[in-house]
Short mmCIF file of C-alpha atoms in Angstrom, two decimals:
data_model
loop_
_atom_site.label_atom_id
_atom_site.label_comp_id
_atom_site.label_asym_id
_atom_site.label_seq_id
_atom_site.Cartn_x
_atom_site.Cartn_y
_atom_site.Cartn_z
CA MET A 1 -17.98 6.76 10.46
CA ASP A 2 -17.96 4.37 13.85
CA THR A 3 -17.92 1.38 12.33
CA PRO A 4 -15.64 -0.98 10.11
CA ASP A 5 -16.97 -1.46 6.81
CA LEU A 6 -16.30 -5.28 7.12
CA ASP A 7 -18.58 -5.84 4.24
CA GLY A 8 -16.25 -4.14 2.14
CA PHE A 9 -13.05 -6.12 3.94
CA PHE A 10 -14.24 -9.02 3.55
CA ASP A 11 -15.87 -8.75 -0.15
CA TYR A 12 -12.44 -7.61 -0.96
CA VAL A 13 -10.36 -10.03 0.94
CA ASN A 14 -12.28 -12.93 -1.17
CA THR A 15 -11.55 -11.27 -4.43
CA ILE A 16 -7.70 -12.13 -3.57
CA SER A 17 -8.42 -15.89 -1.62
CA PRO A 18 -11.86 -16.60 -0.52
CA ILE A 19 -12.02 -17.13 3.29
CA SER A 20 -15.05 -18.94 4.70
CA ASP A 21 -17.87 -17.10 7.02
CA LYS A 22 -16.68 -19.39 10.04
CA ALA A 23 -13.11 -17.58 9.52
CA PHE A 24 -14.24 -14.12 9.06
CA MET A 25 -16.16 -14.37 11.93
CA ALA A 26 -13.39 -15.75 13.71
CA LEU A 27 -11.23 -12.56 12.81
CA LYS A 28 -13.78 -10.19 12.92
CA PRO A 29 -13.69 -8.85 16.99
CA ASN A 30 -10.36 -8.02 16.59
CA LEU A 31 -10.98 -6.03 13.91
CA LYS A 32 -10.72 -2.32 14.40
CA PHE A 33 -11.70 0.85 12.74
CA VAL A 34 -9.00 3.52 12.11
CA GLU A 35 -9.17 7.11 10.47
CA LEU A 36 -6.04 8.52 9.53
CA LYS A 37 -6.02 12.71 8.64
CA LYS A 38 -3.96 13.65 6.17
CA GLY A 39 -0.44 13.76 7.17
CA GLU A 40 -0.73 10.69 9.83
CA PHE A 41 1.21 7.45 9.51
CA PHE A 42 0.12 4.20 9.50
CA VAL A 43 3.74 3.72 10.50
CA LYS A 44 6.52 5.11 11.47
CA ALA A 45 10.40 4.32 10.16
CA GLY A 46 11.95 3.12 13.08
CA GLU A 47 8.98 1.51 15.19
CA ILE A 48 8.21 -2.46 14.99
CA ALA A 49 5.01 -2.96 13.08
CA SER A 50 2.44 -4.98 14.78
CA THR A 51 -1.07 -4.47 12.74
CA ILE A 52 -2.02 -4.97 8.74
CA GLY A 53 -4.32 -2.82 7.79
CA PHE A 54 -7.12 -3.10 5.13
CA LEU A 55 -7.55 1.16 3.40
CA THR A 56 -11.08 1.12 2.78
CA ASN A 57 -11.03 4.87 1.80
CA GLY A 58 -7.98 7.18 0.89
CA LEU A 59 -4.64 7.16 -0.59
CA VAL A 60 -1.18 6.29 1.43
CA ARG A 61 2.21 6.23 0.04
CA ALA A 62 5.32 4.11 1.56
CA PHE A 63 8.83 6.12 1.32
CA PHE A 64 12.36 5.71 2.68
CA LEU A 65 14.90 8.41 3.66
CA ASN A 66 18.80 8.08 2.42
CA GLN A 67 21.27 8.66 4.32
CA GLU A 68 20.85 12.91 3.10
CA GLY A 69 17.30 13.01 4.21
CA ARG A 70 16.41 12.84 0.97
CA GLU A 71 12.71 11.35 0.34
CA TYR A 72 11.83 8.43 -2.01
CA SER A 73 8.60 7.05 -2.69
CA LYS A 74 8.67 3.57 -2.98
CA GLN A 75 4.82 2.94 -3.39
CA PHE A 76 1.23 4.48 -3.47
CA PHE A 77 -1.80 2.70 -2.39
CA MET A 78 -5.01 3.38 -3.24
CA ALA A 79 -8.47 1.67 -1.76
CA PRO A 80 -9.33 -0.51 -1.19
CA SER A 81 -5.70 -2.38 -0.50
CA ILE A 82 -3.87 -3.99 2.03
CA ILE A 83 -1.28 -2.04 3.99
CA GLY A 84 0.85 -2.43 6.14
CA ALA A 85 5.06 -2.79 7.21
CA TYR A 86 5.10 -6.00 5.73
CA THR A 87 8.59 -7.08 6.25
CA SER A 88 8.68 -5.58 10.06
CA LEU A 89 6.14 -7.83 10.41
CA LEU A 90 7.69 -11.02 9.13
CA ASN A 91 11.33 -10.19 11.03
CA LYS A 92 9.70 -8.13 14.23
CA GLN A 93 12.88 -5.33 13.21
CA PRO A 94 11.99 -1.61 13.20
CA ALA A 95 10.52 -0.96 9.53
CA ARG A 96 12.57 1.10 7.17
CA ILE A 97 9.95 2.16 5.43
CA ALA A 98 7.25 4.50 6.50
CA GLN A 99 3.42 4.64 5.10
CA GLN A 100 1.90 8.07 5.41
CA ALA A 101 -1.72 9.28 4.69
CA LEU A 102 -2.00 11.44 1.63
CA THR A 103 -5.54 12.12 2.26
CA ASP A 104 -7.81 11.07 4.82
CA CYS A 105 -8.13 7.72 5.20
CA GLU A 106 -10.40 4.88 6.36
CA ILE A 107 -8.77 1.69 7.71
CA VAL A 108 -9.65 -1.58 9.09
CA VAL A 109 -6.99 -2.71 11.11
CA LEU A 110 -5.71 -6.26 12.40
CA ASP A 111 -3.40 -7.04 15.27
CA TYR A 112 -0.96 -9.57 12.86
CA LYS A 113 -0.31 -11.52 15.79
CA LYS A 114 -4.05 -12.29 15.96
CA LEU A 115 -3.95 -13.37 12.01
CA GLU A 116 -0.83 -15.28 12.90
CA GLN A 117 -3.01 -17.27 15.52
CA ALA A 118 -5.91 -17.77 13.36
CA TYR A 119 -3.69 -19.14 10.69
CA GLU A 120 -3.63 -22.33 13.20
CA ASN A 121 -7.30 -22.90 12.81
CA PHE A 122 -8.42 -21.43 9.24
CA HIS A 123 -6.37 -22.71 6.20
CA ASP A 124 -8.45 -20.48 4.39
CA LEU A 125 -6.68 -17.43 6.05
CA GLU A 126 -3.51 -19.04 5.90
CA ARG A 127 -3.49 -18.89 1.52
CA LEU A 128 -4.72 -15.43 2.42
CA GLY A 129 -1.57 -14.43 3.60
CA ARG A 130 0.58 -16.03 0.78
CA ARG A 131 -1.32 -15.00 -1.44
CA VAL A 132 -0.91 -11.38 -0.07
CA ALA A 133 2.76 -12.16 0.05
CA GLU A 134 2.65 -13.24 -2.99
CA SER A 135 0.88 -9.92 -5.09
CA TYR A 136 3.45 -7.89 -2.67
CA PHE A 137 6.69 -9.97 -4.53
CA MET A 138 5.10 -9.43 -7.68
CA GLU A 139 4.58 -6.13 -7.32
CA LYS A 140 8.10 -5.44 -6.43
CA GLU A 141 9.28 -7.22 -9.11
CA GLN A 142 6.94 -5.23 -11.75
CA LYS A 143 8.54 -1.87 -10.16
CA GLU A 144 12.13 -2.76 -10.51
CA LEU A 145 11.51 -4.16 -13.95
CA GLU A 146 9.68 -0.81 -14.50
CA MET A 147 12.40 1.26 -13.21
CA ALA A 148 15.27 -0.35 -15.18
CA LEU A 149 13.77 -1.20 -18.86
CA LEU A 150 11.53 1.92 -19.50
CA ASP A 151 11.98 5.79 -19.56
CA ALA A 152 10.14 7.92 -17.23
CA ASP A 153 7.71 8.54 -20.07
CA LYS A 154 6.46 5.35 -19.80
CA ARG A 155 6.72 4.95 -16.48
CA TYR A 156 4.37 8.12 -15.76
CA LEU A 157 1.94 6.56 -18.57
CA ILE A 158 2.02 3.68 -16.49
CA LEU A 159 1.91 5.22 -13.06
CA ARG A 160 -1.63 7.22 -14.43
CA GLU A 161 -2.80 4.10 -15.99
CA ARG A 162 -2.58 2.18 -12.69
CA PHE A 163 -3.74 5.44 -10.46
CA PRO A 164 -5.97 7.16 -12.52
CA LYS A 165 -7.06 10.06 -10.15
CA ILE A 166 -3.56 10.35 -8.05
CA GLU A 167 -2.23 13.28 -10.18
CA ASN A 168 -5.68 15.48 -8.37
CA LEU A 169 -4.54 13.91 -4.75
CA VAL A 170 -0.66 14.01 -4.66
CA PRO A 171 1.82 16.44 -4.42
CA GLN A 172 3.75 16.23 -8.32
CA TYR A 173 7.55 15.95 -5.99
CA HIS A 174 5.94 12.62 -4.18
CA ILE A 175 5.04 11.18 -8.07
CA ALA A 176 8.50 12.02 -8.99
CA SER A 177 10.03 10.48 -6.03
CA TYR A 178 8.10 7.94 -7.30
CA LEU A 179 9.20 7.53 -11.07
CA GLY A 180 12.86 8.22 -9.92
CA ILE A 181 13.11 11.24 -11.37
CA SER A 182 12.79 15.56 -10.57
CA PRO A 183 10.10 17.64 -10.48
CA THR A 184 11.18 19.50 -13.44
CA GLN A 185 11.56 16.23 -15.34
CA LEU A 186 8.12 15.33 -14.34
CA SER A 187 6.67 18.75 -15.43
CA ARG A 188 8.68 18.33 -18.85
CA ILE A 189 7.32 14.93 -19.48
CA ARG A 190 3.14 16.02 -18.77
CA ARG A 191 3.64 19.31 -21.05
CA LYS A 192 5.04 17.18 -24.03
CA LEU A 193 2.39 14.89 -23.08
CA MET A 194 -0.27 17.79 -23.31
CA HIS A 195 1.13 18.73 -26.80
CA SER A 196 1.28 15.27 -28.23
#
């Protein structure tokens, strides 16, 4: 695929917050298409992020390492989805959370500075940016509540509902890390649910 799925991009952002044809045409020259192979990074920890992406195909995980070098999967992004190191984009500091392709991915990418410049002329784009930020905030709060209030069985069922195909695409240790449990605990939960 040589050209971005711009119709898909336009349709998707309109589900978040409608933007005018004029705003879309202003963005269009700044959109570029990137293919990531499985295992490649959209954002590496320690880099200052400069782009935001629209994942048109594939699956990406956001993760970080603790001081002992143990990985924690923070979030999964399944197409269609907005990806990018949002905190790094806002504070211009190195990203602490990496984003890595778990499958081959296709992404429409936009330089974040260009988007910020477009905010000045198009209030519908600024509203879109606010809605994306609100969505990130609500997802983060929801995950925190699930981790604090629900047992691992319930968190696993929610994951399967939210990402129905994920178990065919992602190694079990990534799923266990996302749920805050060990791979052994995950195997136990899966066995128990299969026999219930």
